[in-house]
mmCIF file of C-alpha atoms in Angstrom:
data_model
loop_
_atom_site.group_PDB
_atom_site.id
_atom_site.type_symbol
_atom_site.label_atom_id
_atom_site.label_comp_id
_atom_site.label_asym_id
_atom_site.label_seq_id
_atom_site.Cartn_x
_atom_site.Cartn_y
_atom_site.Cartn_z
ATOM 1 C CA UNK N 4 12.677 10.000 -11.822
ATOM 2 C CA UNK N 5 13.787 9.762 -8.228
ATOM 3 C CA UNK N 6 11.508 9.372 -5.272
ATOM 4 C CA UNK N 7 10.953 12.240 -2.831
ATOM 5 C CA UNK N 8 10.060 11.709 0.826
ATOM 6 C CA UNK N 9 7.652 14.000 2.608
ATOM 7 C CA UNK N 10 7.208 13.976 6.378
ATOM 8 C CA UNK N 11 3.901 15.484 7.476
ATOM 9 C CA UNK N 12 2.970 16.622 10.993
ATOM 10 C CA UNK N 13 -0.461 15.059 11.066
ATOM 11 C CA UNK N 14 -2.863 12.794 9.187
ATOM 12 C CA UNK N 15 -4.789 15.637 7.605
ATOM 13 C CA UNK N 16 -1.622 16.943 5.924
ATOM 14 C CA UNK N 17 -0.819 13.398 4.800
ATOM 15 C CA UNK N 18 -4.253 13.034 3.225
ATOM 16 C CA UNK N 19 -3.895 16.408 1.518
ATOM 17 C CA UNK N 20 -0.556 15.659 -0.117
ATOM 18 C CA UNK N 21 -1.793 12.298 -1.433
ATOM 19 C CA UNK N 22 -4.590 13.926 -3.439
ATOM 20 C CA UNK N 23 -4.385 13.111 -7.111
ATOM 21 C CA UNK N 24 -1.570 10.610 -6.874
ATOM 22 C CA UNK N 25 -1.893 6.926 -7.739
ATOM 23 C CA UNK N 26 -1.253 5.372 -4.373
ATOM 24 C CA UNK N 27 0.248 2.015 -3.402
ATOM 25 C CA UNK N 28 -2.909 0.936 -1.589
ATOM 26 C CA UNK N 29 -4.986 1.290 -4.759
ATOM 27 C CA UNK N 30 -2.461 0.692 -7.556
ATOM 28 C CA UNK N 31 -3.836 -2.858 -8.061
ATOM 29 C CA UNK N 32 -6.755 -1.167 -9.841
ATOM 30 C CA UNK N 33 -4.393 -0.173 -12.667
ATOM 31 C CA UNK N 34 -3.039 -3.659 -13.147
ATOM 32 C CA UNK N 35 -5.939 -5.331 -14.855
ATOM 33 C CA UNK N 36 -5.637 -5.751 -18.668
ATOM 34 C CA UNK N 37 -8.111 -3.991 -21.018
ATOM 35 C CA UNK N 38 -10.555 -6.133 -22.960
ATOM 36 C CA UNK N 39 -9.341 -4.976 -26.347
ATOM 37 C CA UNK N 40 -5.929 -4.155 -27.832
ATOM 38 C CA UNK N 41 -7.138 -0.763 -28.852
ATOM 39 C CA UNK N 42 -7.550 0.274 -25.204
ATOM 40 C CA UNK N 43 -4.538 1.268 -23.112
ATOM 41 C CA UNK N 44 -6.295 0.922 -19.716
ATOM 42 C CA UNK N 45 -9.017 -1.314 -18.446
ATOM 43 C CA UNK N 46 -12.413 0.201 -17.495
ATOM 44 C CA UNK N 47 -11.598 -0.321 -13.823
ATOM 45 C CA UNK N 48 -8.256 1.454 -14.261
ATOM 46 C CA UNK N 49 -9.934 4.361 -16.026
ATOM 47 C CA UNK N 50 -12.463 4.664 -13.234
ATOM 48 C CA UNK N 51 -9.604 4.842 -10.686
ATOM 49 C CA UNK N 52 -7.919 7.627 -12.658
ATOM 50 C CA UNK N 53 -11.150 9.537 -12.883
ATOM 51 C CA UNK N 54 -11.504 9.309 -9.095
ATOM 52 C CA UNK N 55 -7.983 10.770 -8.719
ATOM 53 C CA UNK N 56 -8.860 13.749 -10.952
ATOM 54 C CA UNK N 57 -12.222 14.353 -9.178
ATOM 55 C CA UNK N 58 -10.592 14.512 -5.750
ATOM 56 C CA UNK N 59 -8.458 17.448 -6.990
ATOM 57 C CA UNK N 60 -11.424 19.351 -8.453
ATOM 58 C CA UNK N 61 -14.153 18.729 -5.857
ATOM 59 C CA UNK N 62 -14.491 18.221 -2.082
ATOM 60 C CA UNK N 63 -13.770 14.652 -0.920
ATOM 61 C CA UNK N 64 -16.561 12.202 -0.428
ATOM 62 C CA UNK N 65 -17.276 11.084 3.186
ATOM 63 C CA UNK N 66 -14.927 8.384 4.331
ATOM 64 C CA UNK N 67 -16.439 4.975 5.039
ATOM 65 C CA UNK N 68 -15.561 3.275 8.311
ATOM 66 C CA UNK N 69 -16.763 0.036 9.863
ATOM 67 C CA UNK N 70 -15.987 -1.714 13.098
ATOM 68 C CA UNK N 71 -13.280 -3.920 11.479
ATOM 69 C CA UNK N 72 -11.475 -0.892 10.104
ATOM 70 C CA UNK N 73 -11.620 0.775 13.547
ATOM 71 C CA UNK N 74 -10.255 -2.410 15.099
ATOM 72 C CA UNK N 75 -7.378 -2.436 12.612
ATOM 73 C CA UNK N 76 -6.425 1.170 13.342
ATOM 74 C CA UNK N 77 -6.563 0.596 17.097
ATOM 75 C CA UNK N 78 -4.604 -2.665 16.951
ATOM 76 C CA UNK N 79 -1.818 -1.732 14.530
ATOM 77 C CA UNK N 80 0.549 -0.303 17.183
ATOM 78 C CA UNK N 81 0.325 -3.591 19.097
ATOM 79 C CA UNK N 82 1.109 -5.422 15.888
ATOM 80 C CA UNK N 83 4.194 -3.259 15.391
ATOM 81 C CA UNK N 84 5.490 -4.101 18.862
ATOM 82 C CA UNK N 85 4.731 -7.819 18.354
ATOM 83 C CA UNK N 86 6.580 -7.838 15.003
ATOM 84 C CA UNK N 87 9.574 -6.022 16.490
ATOM 85 C CA UNK N 88 9.726 -8.515 19.362
ATOM 86 C CA UNK N 89 9.494 -11.487 16.965
ATOM 87 C CA UNK N 90 12.325 -10.122 14.846
ATOM 88 C CA UNK N 91 14.482 -9.000 17.771
ATOM 89 C CA UNK N 92 14.252 -5.346 16.785
ATOM 90 C CA UNK N 93 14.109 -2.175 18.907
ATOM 91 C CA UNK N 94 11.132 0.037 17.972
ATOM 92 C CA UNK N 95 13.065 3.048 19.361
ATOM 93 C CA UNK N 96 16.117 2.510 17.156
ATOM 94 C CA UNK N 97 16.675 5.119 14.434
ATOM 95 C CA UNK N 98 16.669 2.363 11.760
ATOM 96 C CA UNK N 99 13.120 1.277 12.778
ATOM 97 C CA UNK N 100 10.703 3.737 11.277
ATOM 98 C CA UNK N 101 7.021 3.321 12.077
ATOM 99 C CA UNK N 102 5.524 5.756 9.624
ATOM 100 C CA UNK N 103 2.526 6.658 11.761
ATOM 101 C CA UNK N 104 4.670 7.893 14.660
ATOM 102 C CA UNK N 105 6.764 11.045 14.745
ATOM 103 C CA UNK N 106 5.375 12.336 11.468
ATOM 104 C CA UNK N 107 3.337 10.775 8.667
ATOM 105 C CA UNK N 108 5.551 9.808 5.686
ATOM 106 C CA UNK N 109 4.669 9.858 2.040
ATOM 107 C CA UNK N 110 7.016 8.738 -0.752
ATOM 108 C CA UNK N 111 6.373 10.266 -4.214
ATOM 109 C CA UNK N 112 7.719 9.630 -7.660
ATOM 110 C CA UNK N 113 6.359 12.523 -9.674
ATOM 111 C CA UNK N 114 7.437 11.159 -13.088
ATOM 112 C CA UNK N 115 5.053 8.210 -12.548
ATOM 113 C CA UNK N 116 2.530 10.281 -10.543
ATOM 114 C CA UNK N 117 2.828 7.640 -7.825
ATOM 115 C CA UNK N 118 3.019 7.666 -4.049
ATOM 116 C CA UNK N 119 2.879 5.383 -1.087
ATOM 117 C CA UNK N 120 3.505 4.885 2.631
ATOM 118 C CA UNK N 121 4.742 1.554 3.971
ATOM 119 C CA UNK N 122 3.768 0.786 7.565
ATOM 120 C CA UNK N 123 7.335 0.182 8.651
ATOM 121 C CA UNK N 124 10.681 1.058 7.040
ATOM 122 C CA UNK N 125 13.808 -0.976 7.875
ATOM 123 C CA UNK N 126 17.233 -0.610 6.251
ATOM 124 C CA UNK N 127 16.547 -3.114 3.438
ATOM 125 C CA UNK N 128 12.825 -3.913 3.984
ATOM 126 C CA UNK N 129 9.361 -2.466 3.952
ATOM 127 C CA UNK N 130 6.703 -3.977 6.184
ATOM 128 C CA UNK N 131 2.949 -4.035 5.466
ATOM 129 C CA UNK N 132 0.706 -4.698 8.464
ATOM 130 C CA UNK N 133 -2.866 -5.912 8.398
ATOM 131 C CA UNK N 134 -5.108 -6.483 11.414
ATOM 132 C CA UNK N 135 -7.992 -8.292 9.821
ATOM 133 C CA UNK N 136 -11.047 -10.272 11.006
ATOM 134 C CA UNK N 137 -10.074 -13.477 12.762
ATOM 135 C CA UNK N 138 -11.218 -15.716 9.890
ATOM 136 C CA UNK N 139 -9.139 -13.625 7.488
ATOM 137 C CA UNK N 140 -6.130 -13.792 9.716
ATOM 138 C CA UNK N 141 -6.519 -17.595 9.706
ATOM 139 C CA UNK N 142 -6.553 -17.593 5.921
ATOM 140 C CA UNK N 143 -3.443 -15.386 5.725
ATOM 141 C CA UNK N 144 -1.642 -17.656 8.170
ATOM 142 C CA UNK N 145 -1.912 -20.521 5.693
ATOM 143 C CA UNK N 146 0.164 -18.772 3.035
ATOM 144 C CA UNK N 147 3.349 -20.668 2.260
ATOM 145 C CA UNK N 148 5.117 -18.310 -0.091
ATOM 146 C CA UNK N 149 4.889 -14.969 -1.952
ATOM 147 C CA UNK N 150 3.387 -16.624 -5.041
ATOM 148 C CA UNK N 151 0.443 -17.874 -3.075
ATOM 149 C CA UNK N 152 0.079 -14.512 -1.369
ATOM 150 C CA UNK N 153 0.122 -12.718 -4.781
ATOM 151 C CA UNK N 154 -2.702 -14.921 -6.103
ATOM 152 C CA UNK N 155 -4.850 -14.630 -2.983
ATOM 153 C CA UNK N 156 -4.209 -10.939 -2.216
ATOM 154 C CA UNK N 157 -3.250 -9.177 -5.477
ATOM 155 C CA UNK N 158 -4.149 -5.819 -3.937
ATOM 156 C CA UNK N 159 -1.725 -6.190 -1.056
ATOM 157 C CA UNK N 160 0.937 -7.685 -3.330
ATOM 158 C CA UNK N 161 0.730 -4.680 -5.662
ATOM 159 C CA UNK N 162 0.873 -2.320 -2.646
ATOM 160 C CA UNK N 163 4.032 -3.992 -1.335
ATOM 161 C CA UNK N 164 5.764 -4.058 -4.704
ATOM 162 C CA UNK N 165 5.052 -0.366 -5.302
ATOM 163 C CA UNK N 166 6.289 0.591 -1.839
ATOM 164 C CA UNK N 167 9.490 -1.511 -2.333
ATOM 165 C CA UNK N 168 10.076 0.381 -5.568
ATOM 166 C CA UNK N 169 9.330 3.808 -4.159
ATOM 167 C CA UNK N 170 11.460 3.188 -1.093
ATOM 168 C CA UNK N 171 14.309 1.439 -2.952
ATOM 169 C CA UNK N 172 14.083 -1.678 -0.863
ATOM 170 C CA UNK N 173 14.906 -5.248 -1.967
ATOM 171 C CA UNK N 174 12.515 -7.075 0.325
ATOM 172 C CA UNK N 175 9.147 -6.767 1.931
ATOM 173 C CA UNK N 176 7.414 -8.484 4.874
ATOM 174 C CA UNK N 177 3.703 -9.036 5.054
ATOM 175 C CA UNK N 178 2.355 -9.125 8.602
ATOM 176 C CA UNK N 179 -1.079 -10.221 9.796
ATOM 177 C CA UNK N 180 -1.931 -9.681 13.451
ATOM 178 C CA UNK N 181 -4.913 -10.716 15.543
ATOM 179 C CA UNK N 182 -4.543 -10.832 19.351
ATOM 180 C CA UNK N 183 -8.067 -12.165 19.824
ATOM 181 C CA UNK N 184 -6.901 -15.757 19.321
ATOM 182 C CA UNK N 185 -6.709 -17.670 22.567
ATOM 183 C CA UNK N 186 -3.245 -18.980 21.934
ATOM 184 C CA UNK N 187 -0.638 -16.180 21.781
ATOM 185 C CA UNK N 188 1.451 -18.060 19.220
ATOM 186 C CA UNK N 189 -1.378 -17.564 16.715
ATOM 187 C CA UNK N 190 -1.416 -13.736 17.103
ATOM 188 C CA UNK N 191 1.317 -12.891 14.583
ATOM 189 C CA UNK N 192 1.963 -14.208 11.133
ATOM 190 C CA UNK N 193 4.824 -12.940 8.868
ATOM 191 C CA UNK N 194 5.649 -13.740 5.299
ATOM 192 C CA UNK N 195 8.673 -12.561 3.285
ATOM 193 C CA UNK N 196 7.768 -11.001 -0.059
ATOM 194 C CA UNK N 197 10.748 -10.403 -2.335
ATOM 195 C CA UNK N 198 10.896 -7.579 -4.821
ATOM 196 C CA UNK N 199 9.585 -8.562 -8.244
ATOM 197 C CA UNK N 200 11.248 -6.462 -10.902
ATOM 198 C CA UNK N 201 9.188 -7.811 -13.773
ATOM 199 C CA UNK N 202 5.988 -6.974 -11.975
ATOM 200 C CA UNK N 203 7.289 -3.523 -11.070
ATOM 201 C CA UNK N 204 8.160 -2.784 -14.702
ATOM 202 C CA UNK N 205 4.654 -3.730 -15.728
ATOM 203 C CA UNK N 206 3.288 -1.514 -12.953
ATOM 204 C CA UNK N 207 5.384 1.440 -14.102
ATOM 205 C CA UNK N 208 4.031 0.999 -17.610
ATOM 206 C CA UNK N 209 0.464 1.060 -16.250
ATOM 207 C CA UNK N 210 1.275 4.151 -14.190
ATOM 208 C CA UNK N 211 2.543 6.118 -17.232
ATOM 209 C CA UNK N 212 -0.581 5.182 -19.205
ATOM 210 C CA UNK N 213 -2.715 6.204 -16.266
ATOM 211 C CA UNK N 214 -0.820 9.477 -16.009
ATOM 212 C CA UNK N 215 -1.466 10.218 -19.681
ATOM 213 C CA UNK N 216 -5.203 9.625 -19.146
ATOM 214 C CA UNK N 217 -5.082 11.743 -15.987
ATOM 215 C CA UNK N 218 -3.493 14.691 -17.875
ATOM 216 C CA UNK N 219 -5.964 14.264 -20.722
ATOM 217 C CA UNK N 220 -8.896 14.522 -18.335
ATOM 218 C CA UNK N 221 -7.470 17.619 -16.585
ATOM 219 C CA UNK N 222 -6.888 19.321 -20.006
ATOM 220 C CA UNK N 223 -10.284 18.483 -21.376
ATOM 221 C CA UNK N 224 -12.110 19.467 -18.202
ATOM 222 C CA UNK N 225 -10.344 22.838 -18.005
#
């Protein structure tokens, strides 16, 4: 039940190896509770599992991009540098791993059919970076603690918990970056997010139930 780490040479290889796995960025879709006790997964969770199966058996659907997503992709390297400077870290140090440079990284636990890629790996911490719209960055910057973050952003909270589990890290840091603000001190927001074992155990239970449904779909379809 250990996690394996794959280092891929380009983004296309990274996308290929992720096919079929329940990923950290989407695992929040498994976390909702079903409406009745007779169901093991919610309708939303079942839909997500069906999407995972379909991407193994048919060509992928066209990816959707908008200007904000493009801005986030273009700005993330600046956010990494700003975070490193804030924390007094050297981005060139061997302990500072920016997973989009020098090979795309994907962590996989095959027993749970789960995989994920944190934005930054440090010795005891994973870091998740978002470069959102300015109004969203303002909202994120008001978060006081991980509990408030979890309620406001359950998708990102689930993503971070899964990556902490996959990477065997005790802590996480949520980063929001927007250098469009006039005052430089408003560009970077960081929030510590500790590992939540109770939440992770519930997530692992959902993953196993999703895996069972995944295997059932594959068997029935074939």
